[in-house]
CSV table of C-alpha atoms and ligand atoms in Angstrom, one decimal:
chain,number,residue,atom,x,y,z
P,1,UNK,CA,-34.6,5.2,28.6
P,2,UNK,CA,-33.9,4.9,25.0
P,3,UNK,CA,-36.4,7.8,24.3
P,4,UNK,CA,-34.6,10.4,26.7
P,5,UNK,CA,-31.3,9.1,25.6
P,6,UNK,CA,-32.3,10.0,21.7
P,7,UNK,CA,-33.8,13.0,23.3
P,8,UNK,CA,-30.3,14.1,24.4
P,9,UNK,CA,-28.8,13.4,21.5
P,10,UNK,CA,-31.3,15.3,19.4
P,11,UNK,CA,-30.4,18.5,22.4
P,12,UNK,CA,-26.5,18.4,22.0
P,13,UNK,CA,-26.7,18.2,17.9
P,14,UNK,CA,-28.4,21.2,17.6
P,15,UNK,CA,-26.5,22.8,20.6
P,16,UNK,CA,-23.6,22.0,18.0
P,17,UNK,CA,-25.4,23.0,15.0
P,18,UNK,CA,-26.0,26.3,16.5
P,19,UNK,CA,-22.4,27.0,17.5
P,20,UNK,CA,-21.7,25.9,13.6
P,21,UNK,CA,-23.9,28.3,12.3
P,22,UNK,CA,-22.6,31.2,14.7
P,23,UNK,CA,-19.2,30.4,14.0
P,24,UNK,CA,-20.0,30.8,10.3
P,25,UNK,CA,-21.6,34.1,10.7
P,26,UNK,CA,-18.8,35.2,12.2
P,27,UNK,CA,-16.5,33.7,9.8
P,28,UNK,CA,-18.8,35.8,7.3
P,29,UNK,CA,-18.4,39.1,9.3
P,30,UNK,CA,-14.6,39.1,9.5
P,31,UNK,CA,-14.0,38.8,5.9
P,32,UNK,CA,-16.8,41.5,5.4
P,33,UNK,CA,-15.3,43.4,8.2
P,34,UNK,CA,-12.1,42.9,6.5
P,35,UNK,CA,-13.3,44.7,3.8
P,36,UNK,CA,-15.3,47.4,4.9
P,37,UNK,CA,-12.4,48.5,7.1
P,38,UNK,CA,-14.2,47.5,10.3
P,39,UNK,CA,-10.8,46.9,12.2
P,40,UNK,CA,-8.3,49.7,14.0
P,41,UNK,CA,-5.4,49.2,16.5
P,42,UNK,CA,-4.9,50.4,20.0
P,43,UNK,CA,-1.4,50.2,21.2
P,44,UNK,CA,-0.7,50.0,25.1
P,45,UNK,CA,2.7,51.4,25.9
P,46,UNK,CA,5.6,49.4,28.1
P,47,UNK,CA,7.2,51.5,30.4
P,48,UNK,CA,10.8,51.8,31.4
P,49,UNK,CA,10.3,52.2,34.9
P,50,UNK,CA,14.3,53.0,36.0
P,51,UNK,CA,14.7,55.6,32.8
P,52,UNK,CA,11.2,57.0,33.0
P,53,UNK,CA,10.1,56.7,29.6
P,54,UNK,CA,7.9,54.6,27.4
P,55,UNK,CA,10.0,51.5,25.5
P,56,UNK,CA,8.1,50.9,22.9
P,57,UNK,CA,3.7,50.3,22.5
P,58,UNK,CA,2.7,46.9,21.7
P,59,UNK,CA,-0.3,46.8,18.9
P,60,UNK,CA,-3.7,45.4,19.9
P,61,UNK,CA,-6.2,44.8,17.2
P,62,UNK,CA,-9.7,46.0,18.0
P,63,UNK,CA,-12.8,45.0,15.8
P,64,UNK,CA,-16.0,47.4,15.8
P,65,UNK,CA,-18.9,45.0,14.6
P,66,UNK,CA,-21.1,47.1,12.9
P,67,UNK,CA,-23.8,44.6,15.0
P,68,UNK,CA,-22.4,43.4,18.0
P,69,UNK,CA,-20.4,46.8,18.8
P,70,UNK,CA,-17.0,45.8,20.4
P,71,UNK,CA,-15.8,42.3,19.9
P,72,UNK,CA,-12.8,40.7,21.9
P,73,UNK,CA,-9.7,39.6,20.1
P,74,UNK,CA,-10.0,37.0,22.6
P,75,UNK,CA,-12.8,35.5,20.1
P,76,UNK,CA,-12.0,36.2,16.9
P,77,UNK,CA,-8.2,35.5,16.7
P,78,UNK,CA,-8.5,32.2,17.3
P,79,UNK,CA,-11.4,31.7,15.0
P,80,UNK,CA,-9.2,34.0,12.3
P,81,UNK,CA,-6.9,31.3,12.3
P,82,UNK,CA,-9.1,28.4,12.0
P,83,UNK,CA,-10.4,29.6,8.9
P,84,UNK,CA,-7.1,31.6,7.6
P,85,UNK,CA,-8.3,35.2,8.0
P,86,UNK,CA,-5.7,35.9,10.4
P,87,UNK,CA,-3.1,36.0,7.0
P,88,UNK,CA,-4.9,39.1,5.3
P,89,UNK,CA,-5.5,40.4,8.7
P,90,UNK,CA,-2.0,40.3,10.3
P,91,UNK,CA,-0.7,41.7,7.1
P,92,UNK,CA,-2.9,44.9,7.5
P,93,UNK,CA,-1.7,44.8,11.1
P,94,UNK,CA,1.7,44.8,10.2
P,95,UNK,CA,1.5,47.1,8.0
P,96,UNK,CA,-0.8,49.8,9.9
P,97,UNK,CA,1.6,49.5,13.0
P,98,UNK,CA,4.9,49.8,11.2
P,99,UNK,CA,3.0,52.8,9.9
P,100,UNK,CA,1.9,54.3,12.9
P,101,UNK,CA,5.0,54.1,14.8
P,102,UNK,CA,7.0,56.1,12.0
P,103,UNK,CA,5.4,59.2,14.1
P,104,UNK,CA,6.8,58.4,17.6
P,105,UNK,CA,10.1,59.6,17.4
P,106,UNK,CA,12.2,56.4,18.2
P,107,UNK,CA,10.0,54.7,20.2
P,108,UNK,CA,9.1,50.9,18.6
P,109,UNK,CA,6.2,49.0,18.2
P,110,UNK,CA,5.3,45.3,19.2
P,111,UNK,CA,2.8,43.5,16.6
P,112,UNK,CA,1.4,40.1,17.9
P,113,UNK,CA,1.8,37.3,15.3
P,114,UNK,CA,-0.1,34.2,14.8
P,115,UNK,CA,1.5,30.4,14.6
P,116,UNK,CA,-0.7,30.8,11.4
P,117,UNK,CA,1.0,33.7,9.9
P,118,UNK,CA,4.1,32.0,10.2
P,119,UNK,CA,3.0,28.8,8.5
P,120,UNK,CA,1.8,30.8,5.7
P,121,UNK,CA,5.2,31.2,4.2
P,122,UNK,CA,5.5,34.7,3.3
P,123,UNK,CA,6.3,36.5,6.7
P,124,UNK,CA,9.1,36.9,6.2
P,125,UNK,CA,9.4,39.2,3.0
P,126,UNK,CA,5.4,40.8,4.1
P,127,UNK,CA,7.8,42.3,7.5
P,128,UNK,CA,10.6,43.8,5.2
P,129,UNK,CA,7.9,45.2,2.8
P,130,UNK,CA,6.1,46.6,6.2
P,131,UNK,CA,9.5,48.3,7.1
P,132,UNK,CA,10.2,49.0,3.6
P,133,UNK,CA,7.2,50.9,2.8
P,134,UNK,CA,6.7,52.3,6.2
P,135,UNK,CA,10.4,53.6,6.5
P,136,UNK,CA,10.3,52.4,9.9
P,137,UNK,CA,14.1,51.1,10.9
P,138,UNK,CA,13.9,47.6,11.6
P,139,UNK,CA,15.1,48.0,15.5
P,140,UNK,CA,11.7,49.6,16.1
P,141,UNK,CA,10.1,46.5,15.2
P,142,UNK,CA,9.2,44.0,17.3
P,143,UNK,CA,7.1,40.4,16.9
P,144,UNK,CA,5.6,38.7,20.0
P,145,UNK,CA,5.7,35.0,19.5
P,146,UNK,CA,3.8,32.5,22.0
P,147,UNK,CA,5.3,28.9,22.2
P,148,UNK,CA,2.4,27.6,19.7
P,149,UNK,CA,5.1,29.0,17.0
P,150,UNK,CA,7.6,26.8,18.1
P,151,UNK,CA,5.8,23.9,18.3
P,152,UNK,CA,5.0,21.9,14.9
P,153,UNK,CA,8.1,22.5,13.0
P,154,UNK,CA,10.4,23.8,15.1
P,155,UNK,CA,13.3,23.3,12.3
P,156,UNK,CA,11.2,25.5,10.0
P,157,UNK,CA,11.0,28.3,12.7
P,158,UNK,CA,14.5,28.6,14.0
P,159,UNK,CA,15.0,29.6,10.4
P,160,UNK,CA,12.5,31.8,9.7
P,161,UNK,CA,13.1,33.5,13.1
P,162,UNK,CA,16.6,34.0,11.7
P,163,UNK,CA,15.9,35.4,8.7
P,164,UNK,CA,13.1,37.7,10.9
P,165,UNK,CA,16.7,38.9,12.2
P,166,UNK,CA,18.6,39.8,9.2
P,167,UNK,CA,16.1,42.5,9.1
P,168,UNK,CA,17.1,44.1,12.3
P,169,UNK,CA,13.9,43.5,14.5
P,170,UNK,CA,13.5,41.8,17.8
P,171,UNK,CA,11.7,39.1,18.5
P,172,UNK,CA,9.6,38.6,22.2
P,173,UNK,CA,8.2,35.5,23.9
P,174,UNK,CA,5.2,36.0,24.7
P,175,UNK,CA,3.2,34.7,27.5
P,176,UNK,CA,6.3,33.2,28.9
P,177,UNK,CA,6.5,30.9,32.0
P,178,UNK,CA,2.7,29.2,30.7
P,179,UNK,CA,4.1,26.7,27.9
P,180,UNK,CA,5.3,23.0,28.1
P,181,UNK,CA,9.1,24.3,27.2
P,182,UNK,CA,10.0,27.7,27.3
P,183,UNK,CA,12.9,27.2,28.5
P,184,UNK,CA,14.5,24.8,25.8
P,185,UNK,CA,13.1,27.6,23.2
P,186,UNK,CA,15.2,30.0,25.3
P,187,UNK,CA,17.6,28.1,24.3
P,188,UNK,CA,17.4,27.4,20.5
P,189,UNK,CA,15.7,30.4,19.3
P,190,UNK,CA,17.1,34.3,19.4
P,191,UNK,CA,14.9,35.6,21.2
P,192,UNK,CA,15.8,39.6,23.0
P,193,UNK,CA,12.4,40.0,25.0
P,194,UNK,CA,10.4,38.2,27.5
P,195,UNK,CA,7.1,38.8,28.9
P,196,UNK,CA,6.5,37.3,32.4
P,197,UNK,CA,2.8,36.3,31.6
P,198,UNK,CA,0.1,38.0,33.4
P,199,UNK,CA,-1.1,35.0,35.2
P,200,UNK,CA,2.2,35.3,37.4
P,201,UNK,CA,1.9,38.9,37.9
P,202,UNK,CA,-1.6,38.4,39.0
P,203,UNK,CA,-0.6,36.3,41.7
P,204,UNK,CA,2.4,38.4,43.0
P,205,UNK,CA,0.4,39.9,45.9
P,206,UNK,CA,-1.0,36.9,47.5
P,207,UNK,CA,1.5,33.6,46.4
P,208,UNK,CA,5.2,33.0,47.7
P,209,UNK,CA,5.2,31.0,44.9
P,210,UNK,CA,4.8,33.5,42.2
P,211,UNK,CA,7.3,36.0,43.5
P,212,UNK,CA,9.7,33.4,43.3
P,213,UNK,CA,8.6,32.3,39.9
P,214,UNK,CA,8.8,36.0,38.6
P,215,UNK,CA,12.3,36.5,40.2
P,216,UNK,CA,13.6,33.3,38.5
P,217,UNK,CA,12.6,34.6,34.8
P,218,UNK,CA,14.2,37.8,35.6
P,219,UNK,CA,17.4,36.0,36.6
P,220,UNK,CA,17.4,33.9,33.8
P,221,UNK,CA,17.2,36.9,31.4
P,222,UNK,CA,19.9,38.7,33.4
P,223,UNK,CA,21.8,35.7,32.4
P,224,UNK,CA,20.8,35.2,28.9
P,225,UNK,CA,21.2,38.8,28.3
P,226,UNK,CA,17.4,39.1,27.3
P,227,UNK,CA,15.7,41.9,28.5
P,228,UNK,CA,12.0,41.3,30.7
P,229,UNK,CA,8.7,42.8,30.3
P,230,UNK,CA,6.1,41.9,33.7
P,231,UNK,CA,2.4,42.4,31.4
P,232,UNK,CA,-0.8,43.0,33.3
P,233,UNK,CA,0.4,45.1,36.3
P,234,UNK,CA,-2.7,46.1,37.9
P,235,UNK,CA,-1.7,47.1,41.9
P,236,UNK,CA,0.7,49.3,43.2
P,237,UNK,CA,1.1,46.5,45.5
P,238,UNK,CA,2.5,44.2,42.0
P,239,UNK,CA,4.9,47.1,40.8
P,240,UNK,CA,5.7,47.9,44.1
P,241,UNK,CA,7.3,43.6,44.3
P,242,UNK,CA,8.6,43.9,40.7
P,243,UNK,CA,10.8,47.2,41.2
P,244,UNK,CA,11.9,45.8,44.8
P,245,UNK,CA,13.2,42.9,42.2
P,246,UNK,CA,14.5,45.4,39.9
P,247,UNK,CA,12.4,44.1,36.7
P,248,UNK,CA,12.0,47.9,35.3
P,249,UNK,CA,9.9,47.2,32.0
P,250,UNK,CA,6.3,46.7,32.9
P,251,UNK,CA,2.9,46.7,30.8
P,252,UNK,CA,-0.6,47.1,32.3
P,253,UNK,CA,-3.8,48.6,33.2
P,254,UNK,CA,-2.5,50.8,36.5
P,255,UNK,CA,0.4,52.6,34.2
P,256,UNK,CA,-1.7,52.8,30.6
P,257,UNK,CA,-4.4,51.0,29.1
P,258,UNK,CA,-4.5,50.2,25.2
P,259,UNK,CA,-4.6,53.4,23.3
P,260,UNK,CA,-6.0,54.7,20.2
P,261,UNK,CA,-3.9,56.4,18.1
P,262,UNK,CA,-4.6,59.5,18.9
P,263,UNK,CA,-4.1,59.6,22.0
P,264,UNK,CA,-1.3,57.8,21.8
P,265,UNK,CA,0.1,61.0,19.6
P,266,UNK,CA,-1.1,63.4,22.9
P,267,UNK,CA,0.7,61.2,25.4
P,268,UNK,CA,3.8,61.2,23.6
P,269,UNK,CA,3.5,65.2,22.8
P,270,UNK,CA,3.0,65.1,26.8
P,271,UNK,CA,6.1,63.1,27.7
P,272,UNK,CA,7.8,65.1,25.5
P,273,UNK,CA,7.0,68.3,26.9
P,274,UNK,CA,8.1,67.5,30.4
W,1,C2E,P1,-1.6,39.3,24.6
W,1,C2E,O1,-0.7,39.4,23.4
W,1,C2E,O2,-1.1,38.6,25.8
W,1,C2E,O3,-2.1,40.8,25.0
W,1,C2E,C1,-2.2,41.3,26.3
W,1,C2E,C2,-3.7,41.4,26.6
W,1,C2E,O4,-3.8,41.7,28.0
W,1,C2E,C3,-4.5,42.4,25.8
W,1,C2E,O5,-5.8,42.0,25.7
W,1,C2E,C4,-4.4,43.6,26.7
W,1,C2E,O6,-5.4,44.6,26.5
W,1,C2E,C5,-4.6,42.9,28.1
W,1,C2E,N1,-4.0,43.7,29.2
W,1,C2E,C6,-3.0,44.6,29.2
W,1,C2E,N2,-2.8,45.0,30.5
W,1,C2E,C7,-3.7,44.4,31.3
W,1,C2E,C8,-3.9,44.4,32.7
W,1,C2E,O7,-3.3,45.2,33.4
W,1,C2E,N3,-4.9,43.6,33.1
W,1,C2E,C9,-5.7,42.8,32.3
W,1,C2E,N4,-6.6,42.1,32.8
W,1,C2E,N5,-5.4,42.8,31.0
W,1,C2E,C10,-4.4,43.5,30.4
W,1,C2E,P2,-6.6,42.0,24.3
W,1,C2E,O8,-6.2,43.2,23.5
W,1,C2E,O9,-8.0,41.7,24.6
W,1,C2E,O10,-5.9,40.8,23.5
W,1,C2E,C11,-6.1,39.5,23.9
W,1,C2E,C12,-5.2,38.5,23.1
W,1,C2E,O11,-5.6,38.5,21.8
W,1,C2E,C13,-3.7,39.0,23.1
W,1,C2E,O12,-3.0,38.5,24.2
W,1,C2E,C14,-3.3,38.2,21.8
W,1,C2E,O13,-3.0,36.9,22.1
W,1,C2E,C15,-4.5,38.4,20.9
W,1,C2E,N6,-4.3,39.6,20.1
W,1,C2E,C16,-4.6,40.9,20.3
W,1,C2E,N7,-4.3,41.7,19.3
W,1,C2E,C17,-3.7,40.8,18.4
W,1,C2E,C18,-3.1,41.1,17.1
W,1,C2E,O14,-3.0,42.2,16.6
W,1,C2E,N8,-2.6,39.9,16.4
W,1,C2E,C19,-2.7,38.7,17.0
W,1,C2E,N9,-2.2,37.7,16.3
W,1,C2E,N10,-3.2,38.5,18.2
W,1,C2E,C20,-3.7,39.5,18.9
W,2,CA,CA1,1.3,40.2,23.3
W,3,CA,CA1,1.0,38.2,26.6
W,4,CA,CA1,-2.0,35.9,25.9
């Protein structure tokens, strides 16, 4: 009836409404949080499984709400680049993993970047001021880049990913294998990593399919000369496959989670020592 039916409308509005107003909290608490210095990094390392050693650790931001304790990047990255936060945020990413890895004796570091941060115009001179006032050599740098990047302007990013390489870093696709075209960006953009997305590893045990998915990346990058990271190895069982198919750099929960920096520092004095 017309009375249910307005009824319903009434429901979903303020079902909206609410998700409005929570939205805007949060919008509130990350630039607060920004401020108060409620964020820190963990960095989970990538192994080199054939030399034994850790490659490099890629940086994961963490945010410690001083309400809602632990919140998931999951949740407020994408809502930090709705309402721009992610610029002032990924700086201070940037910044605090470029300093961080200065300690690690050679071993790099891999900072996530937002499509966002790249529109915003200034990434490439905010990565040589991270190196600069870091010290950290430009080959222990490296950007993960999903596909969204590439997407709007893709003219724009071939040449700010070229200019990212006048600086010396690397640049990683992240998530690879779950876009529209990653393999014409292969192509057209100089990329020297790629990581198999989890969702293939995940399936490694139980789908033909998958396997033969995962051997065809690491073909291709044999080919293209790129190197190939599997993320989210959880199983014996998965590393077990990817070794048998000699893809040697692997990220995940069974061989390290994400890290604070601390222990990061004990696990390297560790490796070290043996
Ligand atoms: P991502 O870049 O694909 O990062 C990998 C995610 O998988 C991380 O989740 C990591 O903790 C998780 N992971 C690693 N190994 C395993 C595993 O074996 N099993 C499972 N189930 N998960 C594993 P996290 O830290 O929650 O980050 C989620 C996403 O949020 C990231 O996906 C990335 O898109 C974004 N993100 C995280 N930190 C940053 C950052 O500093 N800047 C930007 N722009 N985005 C970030
Ligand atoms: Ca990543
Ligand atoms: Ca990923
Ligand atoms: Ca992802």
């Amino acid at each position: 009836s017309k009375e249910s039916g307005r009824g319903q409308y009434h429901f979903y509005a303020t079902e909206m409404n609410d998700r409005i107003m929570a939205q805007r909290k949060m919008t509130e608490d990350l630039r607060h949080g920004l401020a108060a210095g409620d964020f820190y990094l963990e960095y989970q390392p990538r192994f080199d499984t054939r030399m034994r050693r850790i490659r490099s650790l890629e940086a994961l931001v963490r945010w410690a709400h001083p309400e809602s304790g632990r919140v998931s990047p999951a949740e407020f990255i994408p809502l930090a680049e709705q309402n721009g936060l992610i610029v002032p945020l990924g700086d201070w990413i940037l910044r605090t993993a470029c300093q961080a890895a200065t300690a690690w004796d050679g071993i790099g570091v891999s900072v996530n970047v937002s499509p966002v941060q790249f529109r915003d115009g200034n990434l490439v001179d905010k990565v040589r001021e991270a190196l600069q006032s870091s010290g950290l050599p430009g080959h222990l740098l490296e950007l993960e880049i999903t596909e969204g990047v590439l997407l709007e302007d893709a003219e724009r990013a071939i040449q700010v990913l070229a200019e990212l390489k006048t600086l010396g870093i690397k640049l990683a696709m992240d998530d690879f294998g779950t876009g529209y075209s990653s393999l014409s960006y292969l192509r057209n953009f100089p990329f020297d990593v790629i990581k198999i997305d989890r969702s293939f590893i995940m399936d490694l045990d139980t789908r033909e399919n998958a396997r033969a998915i995962v051997q065809a990346i690491l073909g291709l990058g044999k080919a293209l000369g790129l190197s190939v990271t599997a993320e989210g190895v959880e199983t014996n069982e998965q590393l077990a496959v990817l070794t048998m198919d000699q893809c040697t750099e692997v990220q995940g929960f069974l061989l390290a989670r994400p890290l604070k920096l601390d222990k990061v520092m004990e696990l390297l004095a560790e490796l070290a020592d043996i």
